[in-house]
Amino acid sequence: MYKEPLGVKVDFETGIIPGAKKSVRRLSDMKGYFLDEKAWEEMVKNGDPVVYEVYAVEQEEKEGDLNFATTVLYPGKVGKEFFFTKGHFHAKKDRAEIYIALKGKGGMLLQTPEGEARWIPMEPGTVVYVPPYWAHRTVNTGNEPFIFLAIYPADAGHDYGTIAEKGFSKVVIEEDGEVKVVDNPRWKS
Ligand SMILES: O=P(O)(O)OC[C@H]1O[C@H](O)[C@H](O)[C@@H](O)[C@@H]1O
Ligand SMILES: [Fe+2]
């Protein structure tokens, strides 16, 4: 009747959670996500790098319960665009989430269903509150792995469809040696 409490030690240097379920996203798993399709294709041919890894401790999809996961988002760019996670709305759209940055440098793009976007820079110690209804994607703007912990309702689920199709209304690029958050030229609302 009662579930067993759990304490695990998250390695803040590597993001590894012992006993967690690991998933790996390579660049080839992200077809259509980056603006520069030629650069994407070249990089997939030349080694298909790992973009990010997720270590998740997940419960049954029941209201009231919580999941947590670390993400190790590697440094890199496709063309001018920094490596990012796919990004998603929650399948149950009104579920919120908390992110805690542990290592490296990056940020989060958030977006409403109408396409209004926000950019929140993240460094170790930054806590980000993702409100209900906002899609969210993290971006590594540094040159070491960007590692963070996320805590989310067990019944939130992932809805990738809209973002996979349309992306975010903003993109995060490097231009003249600077990190810039600019309008996505391919965005159509
Ligand atoms: O699911 P993605 O958009 O690829 O992001 C990668 C992961 O980031 C965080 O760890 C979230 O808590 C996970 O729920 C998510 O799966
Ligand atoms: Fe989420």
Short mmCIF file of C-alpha atoms and ligand atoms in Angstrom, two decimals:
data_model
loop_
_atom_site.label_atom_id
_atom_site.label_comp_id
_atom_site.label_asym_id
_atom_site.label_seq_id
_atom_site.Cartn_x
_atom_site.Cartn_y
_atom_site.Cartn_z
CA MET A 1 0.00 0.00 0.00
CA TYR A 2 2.80 2.46 0.79
CA LYS A 3 5.61 2.88 -1.70
CA GLU A 4 9.16 2.65 -0.49
CA PRO A 5 10.98 6.01 -0.07
CA LEU A 6 14.18 6.41 -2.05
CA GLY A 7 17.43 8.30 -1.63
CA VAL A 8 19.97 8.32 -4.43
CA LYS A 9 23.16 10.26 -4.92
CA VAL A 10 23.19 12.23 -8.15
CA ASP A 11 26.69 12.80 -9.46
CA PHE A 12 26.75 16.57 -10.09
CA GLU A 13 29.92 16.25 -12.20
CA THR A 14 28.59 13.67 -14.67
CA GLY A 15 24.82 13.86 -14.16
CA ILE A 16 24.65 10.10 -13.61
CA ILE A 17 21.91 8.78 -11.31
CA PRO A 18 22.72 5.21 -10.22
CA GLY A 19 19.90 2.80 -11.12
CA ALA A 20 18.12 5.32 -13.37
CA LYS A 21 16.85 4.55 -16.86
CA LYS A 22 19.27 6.02 -19.38
CA SER A 23 18.24 7.26 -22.80
CA VAL A 24 20.52 8.65 -25.48
CA ARG A 25 19.63 11.13 -28.21
CA ARG A 26 21.96 11.33 -31.17
CA LEU A 27 21.85 14.00 -33.84
CA SER A 28 20.22 11.48 -36.23
CA ASP A 29 17.29 11.24 -33.78
CA MET A 30 16.67 14.96 -34.36
CA LYS A 31 15.94 15.15 -38.09
CA GLY A 32 14.19 18.39 -38.98
CA TYR A 33 14.96 20.09 -35.68
CA PHE A 34 17.85 22.32 -36.78
CA LEU A 35 17.69 25.17 -39.27
CA ASP A 36 20.85 24.26 -41.20
CA GLU A 37 19.86 20.94 -42.77
CA LYS A 38 23.10 20.60 -44.76
CA ALA A 39 25.22 20.99 -41.63
CA TRP A 40 22.96 18.50 -39.84
CA GLU A 41 23.39 15.91 -42.60
CA GLU A 42 27.18 16.35 -42.69
CA MET A 43 27.46 15.89 -38.93
CA VAL A 44 25.21 12.81 -38.97
CA LYS A 45 27.44 11.30 -41.70
CA ASN A 46 30.60 12.21 -39.82
CA GLY A 47 30.05 10.39 -36.55
CA ASP A 48 26.47 11.23 -35.57
CA PRO A 49 27.33 12.78 -32.18
CA VAL A 50 25.35 12.23 -29.00
CA VAL A 51 23.45 15.47 -28.34
CA TYR A 52 22.12 14.55 -24.90
CA GLU A 53 21.56 11.77 -22.39
CA VAL A 54 18.75 11.53 -19.86
CA TYR A 55 18.85 9.56 -16.59
CA ALA A 56 15.27 9.21 -15.36
CA VAL A 57 13.72 7.83 -12.20
CA GLU A 58 10.07 7.48 -13.13
CA GLN A 59 6.96 6.22 -11.36
CA GLU A 60 3.69 4.94 -12.76
CA GLU A 61 1.75 7.72 -14.52
CA LYS A 62 -0.46 8.57 -11.58
CA GLU A 63 -1.69 11.95 -10.36
CA GLY A 64 0.15 13.14 -7.26
CA ASP A 65 3.37 11.23 -7.82
CA LEU A 66 6.68 12.74 -9.00
CA ASN A 67 9.45 11.81 -11.42
CA PHE A 68 12.95 13.22 -11.59
CA ALA A 69 15.65 13.14 -14.23
CA THR A 70 19.04 14.56 -15.03
CA THR A 71 20.01 15.60 -18.53
CA VAL A 72 23.55 15.84 -19.85
CA LEU A 73 23.37 18.16 -22.85
CA TYR A 74 26.66 18.15 -24.77
CA PRO A 75 28.28 21.26 -26.21
CA GLY A 76 28.08 21.71 -29.96
CA LYS A 77 26.42 23.52 -32.80
CA VAL A 78 24.65 22.67 -36.02
CA GLY A 79 25.58 25.59 -38.22
CA LYS A 80 25.11 28.59 -35.93
CA GLU A 81 22.58 26.87 -33.72
CA PHE A 82 23.60 25.55 -30.33
CA PHE A 83 22.75 21.94 -29.37
CA PHE A 84 19.38 21.67 -27.62
CA THR A 85 16.91 19.08 -26.33
CA LYS A 86 13.91 18.25 -28.53
CA GLY A 87 11.56 20.16 -26.27
CA HIS A 88 7.97 19.34 -25.50
CA PHE A 89 4.63 20.34 -24.08
CA HIS A 90 3.34 18.06 -21.38
CA ALA A 91 0.74 15.59 -22.61
CA LYS A 92 -1.32 16.74 -19.64
CA LYS A 93 -0.88 20.38 -20.60
CA ASP A 94 -1.49 21.89 -17.17
CA ARG A 95 1.41 20.08 -15.51
CA ALA A 96 4.32 22.23 -14.30
CA GLU A 97 8.00 21.33 -13.80
CA ILE A 98 11.09 22.50 -11.89
CA TYR A 99 14.62 22.50 -13.36
CA ILE A 100 17.81 22.97 -11.33
CA ALA A 101 21.05 23.68 -13.19
CA LEU A 102 24.02 21.70 -11.84
CA LYS A 103 26.91 22.25 -14.24
CA GLY A 104 27.87 24.16 -17.36
CA LYS A 105 26.12 27.01 -19.06
CA GLY A 106 22.91 27.26 -21.01
CA GLY A 107 19.34 28.27 -20.79
CA MET A 108 15.75 27.39 -21.40
CA LEU A 109 13.42 28.42 -24.18
CA LEU A 110 9.78 28.38 -23.13
CA GLN A 111 6.77 28.96 -25.30
CA THR A 112 3.00 29.21 -24.98
CA PRO A 113 0.68 27.35 -27.37
CA GLU A 114 0.28 30.70 -29.20
CA GLY A 115 4.03 30.94 -29.77
CA GLU A 116 4.99 33.58 -27.22
CA ALA A 117 8.55 32.74 -26.19
CA ARG A 118 10.82 33.40 -23.21
CA TRP A 119 14.55 32.77 -22.71
CA ILE A 120 15.89 32.07 -19.22
CA PRO A 121 19.70 31.85 -18.87
CA MET A 122 20.88 29.03 -16.60
CA GLU A 123 24.10 28.43 -14.67
CA PRO A 124 24.81 26.13 -11.71
CA GLY A 125 22.28 27.02 -9.01
CA THR A 126 19.63 28.48 -11.31
CA VAL A 127 16.18 27.09 -10.56
CA VAL A 128 13.62 27.43 -13.33
CA TYR A 129 9.89 27.15 -12.79
CA VAL A 130 8.12 25.90 -15.90
CA PRO A 131 4.47 26.91 -15.47
CA PRO A 132 1.56 24.82 -16.71
CA TYR A 133 0.96 25.03 -20.52
CA TRP A 134 4.48 26.19 -21.51
CA ALA A 135 6.58 24.10 -23.90
CA HIS A 136 10.23 23.93 -22.82
CA ARG A 137 13.59 23.20 -24.43
CA THR A 138 17.07 23.53 -22.92
CA VAL A 139 20.06 24.82 -24.87
CA ASN A 140 23.80 24.43 -24.19
CA THR A 141 25.48 27.77 -24.91
CA GLY A 142 28.83 26.82 -23.35
CA ASN A 143 31.73 24.55 -24.22
CA GLU A 144 31.33 21.86 -21.58
CA PRO A 145 28.36 19.57 -20.87
CA PHE A 146 25.35 21.45 -19.51
CA ILE A 147 23.86 19.31 -16.73
CA PHE A 148 20.57 19.85 -14.91
CA LEU A 149 18.02 18.06 -12.76
CA ALA A 150 14.28 18.22 -13.48
CA ILE A 151 11.36 17.27 -11.24
CA TYR A 152 7.95 16.77 -12.84
CA PRO A 153 4.56 15.21 -12.14
CA ALA A 154 4.50 11.48 -12.88
CA ASP A 155 1.40 11.91 -15.06
CA ALA A 156 2.74 14.92 -17.07
CA GLY A 157 3.82 12.90 -20.11
CA HIS A 158 5.63 14.28 -23.17
CA ASP A 159 3.96 15.77 -26.23
CA TYR A 160 6.67 16.23 -28.88
CA GLY A 161 4.43 16.64 -31.95
CA THR A 162 3.90 20.39 -32.16
CA ILE A 163 7.53 21.29 -31.47
CA ALA A 164 8.86 18.61 -33.84
CA GLU A 165 6.70 20.12 -36.58
CA LYS A 166 6.98 23.85 -35.92
CA GLY A 167 9.93 24.31 -33.58
CA PHE A 168 10.11 27.33 -31.28
CA SER A 169 9.44 30.90 -32.42
CA LYS A 170 12.99 31.78 -31.27
CA VAL A 171 16.33 30.11 -31.99
CA VAL A 172 19.55 30.36 -30.00
CA ILE A 173 22.61 30.97 -32.16
CA GLU A 174 26.20 32.09 -32.02
CA GLU A 175 26.95 35.17 -34.08
CA ASP A 176 30.09 37.32 -33.92
CA GLY A 177 31.18 35.22 -30.94
CA GLU A 178 28.02 36.08 -29.01
CA VAL A 179 25.01 34.10 -27.85
CA LYS A 180 21.89 35.52 -29.48
CA VAL A 181 18.24 34.63 -29.10
CA VAL A 182 16.62 35.62 -32.39
CA ASP A 183 13.37 35.06 -34.29
CA ASN A 184 13.12 31.69 -35.99
CA PRO A 185 13.02 32.49 -39.73
CA ARG A 186 10.98 29.33 -40.34
CA TRP A 187 8.42 30.02 -37.64
CA LYS A 188 4.81 30.20 -38.75
CA SER A 189 2.17 30.58 -36.07
O1 LIG B 1 12.20 15.18 -23.60
P1 LIG B 1 13.16 16.19 -24.18
O2 LIG B 1 12.46 17.42 -24.64
O3 LIG B 1 14.01 15.57 -25.20
O4 LIG B 1 14.10 16.70 -23.00
C1 LIG B 1 14.93 15.82 -22.28
C2 LIG B 1 14.51 15.64 -20.83
O5 LIG B 1 14.75 16.82 -20.13
C3 LIG B 1 14.44 16.79 -18.73
O6 LIG B 1 15.23 15.87 -18.06
C4 LIG B 1 13.01 16.44 -18.49
O7 LIG B 1 12.70 16.30 -17.13
C5 LIG B 1 12.69 15.14 -19.18
O8 LIG B 1 11.31 14.91 -19.01
C6 LIG B 1 13.05 15.25 -20.65
O9 LIG B 1 12.77 14.04 -21.29
FE FE B 2 8.81 18.63 -19.22
#
